[in-house]
C-alpha cells in the first residue's frame, strides 16, 4: 500500500509513512511471494458513516488472513487506520476478496463461490448493525496558549482550551449532537443515541461539525456578532449562519467591534446613508417599531451635532437591553451561535 499526494506542480509525493502506520499498509514483502492475497481495486466508501471518505481494497488470490487489512478508516485529518479481516469474522474464507456492498444495516461482503447444479453460489459476511466508530485523530485534548484544534475519541472526554480561540472538532453532522451550556464557561456535547459519548468542553470557543460550526463565546466575539446582527439586520438575522460566519471570521481575524458595526451599517443602508436612515434602521430593529417623529428628530439631532457618529450610535443600539433581549442572548449562551 502506497499513498501518493498530488503536488501543485503536477507531480506526486509519497506520503505513506506519515498517513498510516506500518501495520496498516497491507501485508507481505515487496518482491517476495508470501501466499497472501494481493490487492486489485480501490473502492471509496464511507464505511463508518462519519462523513469522511474511507476506502477498501478488493483482493484476489488466497483468502485473507486475520491480519489482512480490509478497510482503511479516515480519521478526518487524512490519516488512516484499518479494520482487519479478523475484526470482521473468524470465518475468513467468507470475506473472500473483500468486495463490499451497502446493505440496510451497514457494509457487507459478497463473493462468488462457484456453480452448483446450474446455480451461482455466493457467500459473504452480512452486517447486523452499522459500524459508527471514528478513529482517534490524534488531535490534542488540551490546548496550549495559541489557537488549538481539540478532539477526543468516541467515549466521554474533557476538552480544555487554555488560551486564544480553541475549536473542538466532531466528525458528524450538527443534528447528530446535542450542545448544552453547563455553567461556568463549560458546555457538553453529546452524540445522540450513544450514551457514553458525552464530552465536556472547558474554555473552548468553537465547535466544528461536518456541515456547520457553533460559536460558544457569547461573552466574546459570538455575542458581539449576535448583537450586530440583531441591531443592524433585525433579530431574525441571528439565524443567518452565513452572516454569522462572516462576522466571526472578521472579529477572530482582529477587526474591532466598532469597525465591524460600521461595515455592517454600510451593507444595510449604504456607505453614505443619511442620519435619518440610520436612526430608522437601528430604532426599528431594536425597539420593534419605527421611530415616531419626536424620536427620529432627537436621535438625528445627536448625530447632526456630532455627539454620536453613526457607528457609535450603532454600538449603543447593539448593546441596549432591548436588543439583547430580542436576540435572546441568554438563550444563545446555552446553545451557542451556529455559523457557516
PDB file of N, CA and C in Angstrom, residues 12-83:
ATOM      1  N   UNK A  12       3.667  13.835  -7.851  1.00  0.00           N
ATOM      2  CA  UNK A  12       3.113  13.156  -6.691  1.00  0.00           C
ATOM      3  C   UNK A  12       4.221  12.850  -5.688  1.00  0.00           C
ATOM      4  N   UNK A  13       3.882  13.004  -4.403  1.00  0.00           N
ATOM      5  CA  UNK A  13       4.838  12.740  -3.328  1.00  0.00           C
ATOM      6  C   UNK A  13       4.341  11.578  -2.486  1.00  0.00           C
ATOM      7  N   UNK A  14       5.253  10.689  -2.120  1.00  0.00           N
ATOM      8  CA  UNK A  14       4.911   9.537  -1.289  1.00  0.00           C
ATOM      9  C   UNK A  14       4.670   9.998   0.147  1.00  0.00           C
ATOM     10  N   UNK A  15       3.434   9.837   0.638  1.00  0.00           N
ATOM     11  CA  UNK A  15       3.074  10.254   1.999  1.00  0.00           C
ATOM     12  C   UNK A  15       2.661   9.068   2.855  1.00  0.00           C
ATOM     13  N   UNK A  16       3.004   7.857   2.418  1.00  0.00           N
ATOM     14  CA  UNK A  16       2.544   6.652   3.113  1.00  0.00           C
ATOM     15  C   UNK A  16       2.955   6.642   4.574  1.00  0.00           C
ATOM     16  N   UNK A  17       4.211   6.933   4.847  1.00  0.00           N
ATOM     17  CA  UNK A  17       4.709   6.832   6.218  1.00  0.00           C
ATOM     18  C   UNK A  17       4.039   7.819   7.154  1.00  0.00           C
ATOM     19  N   UNK A  18       3.644   8.971   6.640  1.00  0.00           N
ATOM     20  CA  UNK A  18       3.050   9.996   7.505  1.00  0.00           C
ATOM     21  C   UNK A  18       1.553   9.819   7.686  1.00  0.00           C
ATOM     22  N   UNK A  19       0.900   9.043   6.811  1.00  0.00           N
ATOM     23  CA  UNK A  19      -0.558   8.938   6.857  1.00  0.00           C
ATOM     24  C   UNK A  19      -1.070   7.623   7.423  1.00  0.00           C
ATOM     25  N   UNK A  20      -0.225   6.621   7.535  1.00  0.00           N
ATOM     26  CA  UNK A  20      -0.691   5.370   8.112  1.00  0.00           C
ATOM     27  C   UNK A  20       0.483   4.597   8.716  1.00  0.00           C
ATOM     28  N   UNK A  21       0.170   3.837   9.762  1.00  0.00           N
ATOM     29  CA  UNK A  21       1.187   3.053  10.448  1.00  0.00           C
ATOM     30  C   UNK A  21       1.600   1.862   9.597  1.00  0.00           C
ATOM     31  N   UNK A  22       2.762   1.281   9.936  1.00  0.00           N
ATOM     32  CA  UNK A  22       3.295   0.176   9.140  1.00  0.00           C
ATOM     33  C   UNK A  22       2.319  -0.987   9.069  1.00  0.00           C
ATOM     34  N   UNK A  23       1.632  -1.290  10.171  1.00  0.00           N
ATOM     35  CA  UNK A  23       0.710  -2.418  10.190  1.00  0.00           C
ATOM     36  C   UNK A  23      -0.567  -2.192   9.420  1.00  0.00           C
ATOM     37  N   UNK A  24      -0.769  -0.965   8.915  1.00  0.00           N
ATOM     38  CA  UNK A  24      -1.987  -0.646   8.174  1.00  0.00           C
ATOM     39  C   UNK A  24      -1.736  -0.500   6.677  1.00  0.00           C
ATOM     40  N   UNK A  25      -0.575  -0.926   6.208  1.00  0.00           N
ATOM     41  CA  UNK A  25      -0.208  -0.715   4.804  1.00  0.00           C
ATOM     42  C   UNK A  25      -0.384  -1.955   3.937  1.00  0.00           C
ATOM     43  N   UNK A  26      -1.135  -2.902   4.361  1.00  0.00           N
ATOM     44  CA  UNK A  26      -1.344  -4.181   3.702  1.00  0.00           C
ATOM     45  C   UNK A  26      -0.305  -5.166   4.209  1.00  0.00           C
ATOM     46  N   UNK A  27      -0.127  -6.261   3.514  1.00  0.00           N
ATOM     47  CA  UNK A  27       0.741  -7.333   4.012  1.00  0.00           C
ATOM     48  C   UNK A  27       1.808  -7.685   2.996  1.00  0.00           C
ATOM     49  N   UNK A  28       2.722  -8.532   3.445  1.00  0.00           N
ATOM     50  CA  UNK A  28       3.725  -9.061   2.529  1.00  0.00           C
ATOM     51  C   UNK A  28       4.971  -8.212   2.446  1.00  0.00           C
ATOM     52  N   UNK A  29       5.925  -8.723   1.671  1.00  0.00           N
ATOM     53  CA  UNK A  29       7.194  -8.061   1.442  1.00  0.00           C
ATOM     54  C   UNK A  29       7.346  -7.837  -0.058  1.00  0.00           C
ATOM     55  N   UNK A  30       7.711  -6.623  -0.407  1.00  0.00           N
ATOM     56  CA  UNK A  30       7.848  -6.307  -1.836  1.00  0.00           C
ATOM     57  C   UNK A  30       8.800  -7.282  -2.518  1.00  0.00           C
ATOM     58  N   UNK A  31       8.351  -7.873  -3.618  1.00  0.00           N
ATOM     59  CA  UNK A  31       9.191  -8.766  -4.399  1.00  0.00           C
ATOM     60  C   UNK A  31       9.237 -10.188  -3.904  1.00  0.00           C
ATOM     61  N   UNK A  32       8.511 -10.492  -2.828  1.00  0.00           N
ATOM     62  CA  UNK A  32       8.536 -11.849  -2.265  1.00  0.00           C
ATOM     63  C   UNK A  32       7.134 -12.423  -2.248  1.00  0.00           C
ATOM     64  N   UNK A  33       6.999 -13.705  -2.588  1.00  0.00           N
ATOM     65  CA  UNK A  33       5.711 -14.378  -2.563  1.00  0.00           C
ATOM     66  C   UNK A  33       5.452 -14.922  -1.162  1.00  0.00           C
ATOM     67  N   UNK A  34       4.376 -14.481  -0.549  1.00  0.00           N
ATOM     68  CA  UNK A  34       4.066 -14.912   0.814  1.00  0.00           C
ATOM     69  C   UNK A  34       2.761 -15.686   0.890  1.00  0.00           C
ATOM     70  N   UNK A  35       2.086 -15.869  -0.240  1.00  0.00           N
ATOM     71  CA  UNK A  35       0.812 -16.570  -0.233  1.00  0.00           C
ATOM     72  C   UNK A  35      -0.350 -15.729   0.241  1.00  0.00           C
ATOM     73  N   UNK A  36      -0.097 -14.461   0.516  1.00  0.00           N
ATOM     74  CA  UNK A  36      -1.162 -13.559   0.961  1.00  0.00           C
ATOM     75  C   UNK A  36      -1.959 -13.061  -0.243  1.00  0.00           C
ATOM     76  N   UNK A  37      -3.207 -12.625  -0.060  1.00  0.00           N
ATOM     77  CA  UNK A  37      -3.967 -12.066  -1.180  1.00  0.00           C
ATOM     78  C   UNK A  37      -3.308 -10.780  -1.673  1.00  0.00           C
ATOM     79  N   UNK A  38      -3.552 -10.447  -2.907  1.00  0.00           N
ATOM     80  CA  UNK A  38      -2.977  -9.231  -3.455  1.00  0.00           C
ATOM     81  C   UNK A  38      -4.091  -8.289  -3.906  1.00  0.00           C
ATOM     82  N   UNK A  39      -3.861  -7.007  -3.683  1.00  0.00           N
ATOM     83  CA  UNK A  39      -4.880  -6.007  -3.964  1.00  0.00           C
ATOM     84  C   UNK A  39      -5.038  -5.736  -5.435  1.00  0.00           C
ATOM     85  N   UNK A  40      -6.313  -5.528  -5.852  1.00  0.00           N
ATOM     86  CA  UNK A  40      -6.600  -5.245  -7.258  1.00  0.00           C
ATOM     87  C   UNK A  40      -7.206  -3.855  -7.446  1.00  0.00           C
ATOM     88  N   UNK A  41      -8.280  -3.556  -6.694  1.00  0.00           N
ATOM     89  CA  UNK A  41      -9.030  -2.339  -6.924  1.00  0.00           C
ATOM     90  C   UNK A  41      -9.222  -1.575  -5.614  1.00  0.00           C
ATOM     91  N   UNK A  42      -9.209  -0.268  -5.720  1.00  0.00           N
ATOM     92  CA  UNK A  42      -9.513   0.599  -4.583  1.00  0.00           C
ATOM     93  C   UNK A  42     -10.975   1.007  -4.674  1.00  0.00           C
ATOM     94  N   UNK A  43     -11.727   0.812  -3.574  1.00  0.00           N
ATOM     95  CA  UNK A  43     -13.149   1.164  -3.547  1.00  0.00           C
ATOM     96  C   UNK A  43     -13.380   2.258  -2.508  1.00  0.00           C
ATOM     97  N   UNK A  44     -13.690   3.499  -2.905  1.00  0.00           N
ATOM     98  CA  UNK A  44     -14.023   4.538  -1.921  1.00  0.00           C
ATOM     99  C   UNK A  44     -15.392   4.241  -1.298  1.00  0.00           C
ATOM    100  N   UNK A  45     -15.509   4.440  -0.013  1.00  0.00           N
ATOM    101  CA  UNK A  45     -16.776   4.247   0.688  1.00  0.00           C
ATOM    102  C   UNK A  45     -16.695   4.926   2.050  1.00  0.00           C
ATOM    103  N   UNK A  46     -17.839   5.342   2.575  1.00  0.00           N
ATOM    104  CA  UNK A  46     -17.889   5.898   3.931  1.00  0.00           C
ATOM    105  C   UNK A  46     -18.319   4.767   4.853  1.00  0.00           C
ATOM    106  N   UNK A  47     -17.369   3.964   5.273  1.00  0.00           N
ATOM    107  CA  UNK A  47     -17.665   2.722   5.983  1.00  0.00           C
ATOM    108  C   UNK A  47     -18.346   2.974   7.325  1.00  0.00           C
ATOM    109  N   UNK A  48     -17.941   4.044   8.028  1.00  0.00           N
ATOM    110  CA  UNK A  48     -18.477   4.288   9.372  1.00  0.00           C
ATOM    111  C   UNK A  48     -19.431   5.477   9.427  1.00  0.00           C
ATOM    112  N   UNK A  49     -19.862   5.974   8.268  1.00  0.00           N
ATOM    113  CA  UNK A  49     -20.928   6.978   8.192  1.00  0.00           C
ATOM    114  C   UNK A  49     -20.612   8.233   8.997  1.00  0.00           C
ATOM    115  N   UNK A  50     -19.346   8.677   8.962  1.00  0.00           N
ATOM    116  CA  UNK A  50     -18.980   9.888   9.690  1.00  0.00           C
ATOM    117  C   UNK A  50     -18.760  11.074   8.770  1.00  0.00           C
ATOM    118  N   UNK A  51     -19.025  10.899   7.471  1.00  0.00           N
ATOM    119  CA  UNK A  51     -18.875  11.989   6.523  1.00  0.00           C
ATOM    120  C   UNK A  51     -17.502  12.097   5.895  1.00  0.00           C
ATOM    121  N   UNK A  52     -16.548  11.240   6.309  1.00  0.00           N
ATOM    122  CA  UNK A  52     -15.205  11.252   5.743  1.00  0.00           C
ATOM    123  C   UNK A  52     -15.016  10.009   4.873  1.00  0.00           C
ATOM    124  N   UNK A  53     -14.420  10.210   3.696  1.00  0.00           N
ATOM    125  CA  UNK A  53     -14.294   9.116   2.760  1.00  0.00           C
ATOM    126  C   UNK A  53     -13.201   8.138   3.195  1.00  0.00           C
ATOM    127  N   UNK A  54     -13.611   6.891   3.388  1.00  0.00           N
ATOM    128  CA  UNK A  54     -12.690   5.797   3.673  1.00  0.00           C
ATOM    129  C   UNK A  54     -12.437   5.050   2.366  1.00  0.00           C
ATOM    130  N   UNK A  55     -11.653   3.980   2.407  1.00  0.00           N
ATOM    131  CA  UNK A  55     -11.510   3.156   1.212  1.00  0.00           C
ATOM    132  C   UNK A  55     -11.223   1.709   1.595  1.00  0.00           C
ATOM    133  N   UNK A  56     -11.554   0.815   0.679  1.00  0.00           N
ATOM    134  CA  UNK A  56     -11.285  -0.603   0.846  1.00  0.00           C
ATOM    135  C   UNK A  56     -10.490  -1.082  -0.363  1.00  0.00           C
ATOM    136  N   UNK A  57      -9.788  -2.190  -0.191  1.00  0.00           N
ATOM    137  CA  UNK A  57      -9.051  -2.822  -1.285  1.00  0.00           C
ATOM    138  C   UNK A  57      -9.723  -4.144  -1.623  1.00  0.00           C
ATOM    139  N   UNK A  58     -10.162  -4.287  -2.863  1.00  0.00           N
ATOM    140  CA  UNK A  58     -10.706  -5.557  -3.318  1.00  0.00           C
ATOM    141  C   UNK A  58      -9.545  -6.436  -3.782  1.00  0.00           C
ATOM    142  N   UNK A  59      -9.549  -7.687  -3.337  1.00  0.00           N
ATOM    143  CA  UNK A  59      -8.374  -8.549  -3.467  1.00  0.00           C
ATOM    144  C   UNK A  59      -8.625  -9.733  -4.391  1.00  0.00           C
ATOM    145  N   UNK A  60      -7.528 -10.393  -4.714  1.00  0.00           N
ATOM    146  CA  UNK A  60      -7.575 -11.633  -5.466  1.00  0.00           C
ATOM    147  C   UNK A  60      -6.523 -12.567  -4.864  1.00  0.00           C
ATOM    148  N   UNK A  61      -6.568 -13.837  -5.257  1.00  0.00           N
ATOM    149  CA  UNK A  61      -5.584 -14.774  -4.740  1.00  0.00           C
ATOM    150  C   UNK A  61      -6.115 -15.538  -3.542  1.00  0.00           C
ATOM    151  N   UNK A  62      -5.267 -15.780  -2.576  1.00  0.00           N
ATOM    152  CA  UNK A  62      -5.621 -16.565  -1.406  1.00  0.00           C
ATOM    153  C   UNK A  62      -6.612 -15.834  -0.507  1.00  0.00           C
ATOM    154  N   UNK A  63      -7.376 -16.591   0.310  1.00  0.00           N
ATOM    155  CA  UNK A  63      -8.268 -15.935   1.275  1.00  0.00           C
ATOM    156  C   UNK A  63      -7.464 -15.052   2.230  1.00  0.00           C
ATOM    157  N   UNK A  64      -8.086 -14.020   2.777  1.00  0.00           N
ATOM    158  CA  UNK A  64      -7.360 -13.135   3.690  1.00  0.00           C
ATOM    159  C   UNK A  64      -6.982 -13.842   4.979  1.00  0.00           C
ATOM    160  N   UNK A  65      -5.939 -13.353   5.617  1.00  0.00           N
ATOM    161  CA  UNK A  65      -5.571 -13.791   6.943  1.00  0.00           C
ATOM    162  C   UNK A  65      -6.281 -12.898   7.967  1.00  0.00           C
ATOM    163  N   UNK A  66      -6.217 -13.273   9.219  1.00  0.00           N
ATOM    164  CA  UNK A  66      -6.826 -12.444  10.257  1.00  0.00           C
ATOM    165  C   UNK A  66      -6.201 -11.059  10.292  1.00  0.00           C
ATOM    166  N   UNK A  67      -4.917 -10.960   9.926  1.00  0.00           N
ATOM    167  CA  UNK A  67      -4.197  -9.689   9.980  1.00  0.00           C
ATOM    168  C   UNK A  67      -4.292  -8.878   8.696  1.00  0.00           C
ATOM    169  N   UNK A  68      -5.035  -9.384   7.698  1.00  0.00           N
ATOM    170  CA  UNK A  68      -5.136  -8.682   6.420  1.00  0.00           C
ATOM    171  C   UNK A  68      -6.031  -7.456   6.552  1.00  0.00           C
ATOM    172  N   UNK A  69      -5.533  -6.255   6.252  1.00  0.00           N
ATOM    173  CA  UNK A  69      -6.403  -5.070   6.287  1.00  0.00           C
ATOM    174  C   UNK A  69      -7.477  -5.156   5.207  1.00  0.00           C
ATOM    175  N   UNK A  70      -8.686  -4.753   5.578  1.00  0.00           N
ATOM    176  CA  UNK A  70      -9.800  -4.747   4.627  1.00  0.00           C
ATOM    177  C   UNK A  70     -10.292  -3.340   4.314  1.00  0.00           C
ATOM    178  N   UNK A  71     -10.405  -2.515   5.358  1.00  0.00           N
ATOM    179  CA  UNK A  71     -10.939  -1.161   5.193  1.00  0.00           C
ATOM    180  C   UNK A  71     -10.001  -0.180   5.881  1.00  0.00           C
ATOM    181  N   UNK A  72      -9.715   0.927   5.194  1.00  0.00           N
ATOM    182  CA  UNK A  72      -8.891   1.991   5.757  1.00  0.00           C
ATOM    183  C   UNK A  72      -9.815   3.138   6.171  1.00  0.00           C
ATOM    184  N   UNK A  73      -9.868   3.413   7.477  1.00  0.00           N
ATOM    185  CA  UNK A  73     -10.767   4.433   8.026  1.00  0.00           C
ATOM    186  C   UNK A  73     -10.050   5.773   8.123  1.00  0.00           C
ATOM    187  N   UNK A  74     -10.665   6.786   7.555  1.00  0.00           N
ATOM    188  CA  UNK A  74     -10.146   8.152   7.586  1.00  0.00           C
ATOM    189  C   UNK A  74     -10.556   8.807   8.902  1.00  0.00           C
ATOM    190  N   UNK A  75      -9.602   9.349   9.648  1.00  0.00           N
ATOM    191  CA  UNK A  75      -9.944   9.968  10.934  1.00  0.00           C
ATOM    192  C   UNK A  75     -10.384  11.411  10.786  1.00  0.00           C
ATOM    193  N   UNK A  76     -10.500  11.892   9.550  1.00  0.00           N
ATOM    194  CA  UNK A  76     -10.928  13.263   9.314  1.00  0.00           C
ATOM    195  C   UNK A  76      -9.785  14.213   9.060  1.00  0.00           C
ATOM    196  N   UNK A  77      -8.555  13.777   9.310  1.00  0.00           N
ATOM    197  CA  UNK A  77      -7.388  14.607   9.046  1.00  0.00           C
ATOM    198  C   UNK A  77      -6.542  14.034   7.918  1.00  0.00           C
ATOM    199  N   UNK A  78      -7.052  13.004   7.234  1.00  0.00           N
ATOM    200  CA  UNK A  78      -6.301  12.367   6.155  1.00  0.00           C
ATOM    201  C   UNK A  78      -5.390  11.259   6.617  1.00  0.00           C
ATOM    202  N   UNK A  79      -5.479  10.869   7.892  1.00  0.00           N
ATOM    203  CA  UNK A  79      -4.718   9.736   8.407  1.00  0.00           C
ATOM    204  C   UNK A  79      -5.646   8.519   8.483  1.00  0.00           C
ATOM    205  N   UNK A  80      -5.069   7.333   8.306  1.00  0.00           N
ATOM    206  CA  UNK A  80      -5.883   6.139   8.177  1.00  0.00           C
ATOM    207  C   UNK A  80      -5.449   5.054   9.162  1.00  0.00           C
ATOM    208  N   UNK A  81      -6.442   4.366   9.705  1.00  0.00           N
ATOM    209  CA  UNK A  81      -6.209   3.126  10.440  1.00  0.00           C
ATOM    210  C   UNK A  81      -7.111   2.065   9.817  1.00  0.00           C
ATOM    211  N   UNK A  82      -6.849   0.794  10.118  1.00  0.00           N
ATOM    212  CA  UNK A  82      -7.523  -0.261   9.371  1.00  0.00           C
ATOM    213  C   UNK A  82      -8.429  -1.125  10.231  1.00  0.00           C
ATOM    214  N   UNK A  83      -9.446  -1.667   9.560  1.00  0.00           N
ATOM    215  CA  UNK A  83     -10.217  -2.799  10.077  1.00  0.00           C
ATOM    216  C   UNK A  83      -9.683  -4.034   9.355  1.00  0.00           C
TER     217      UNK A  83
END
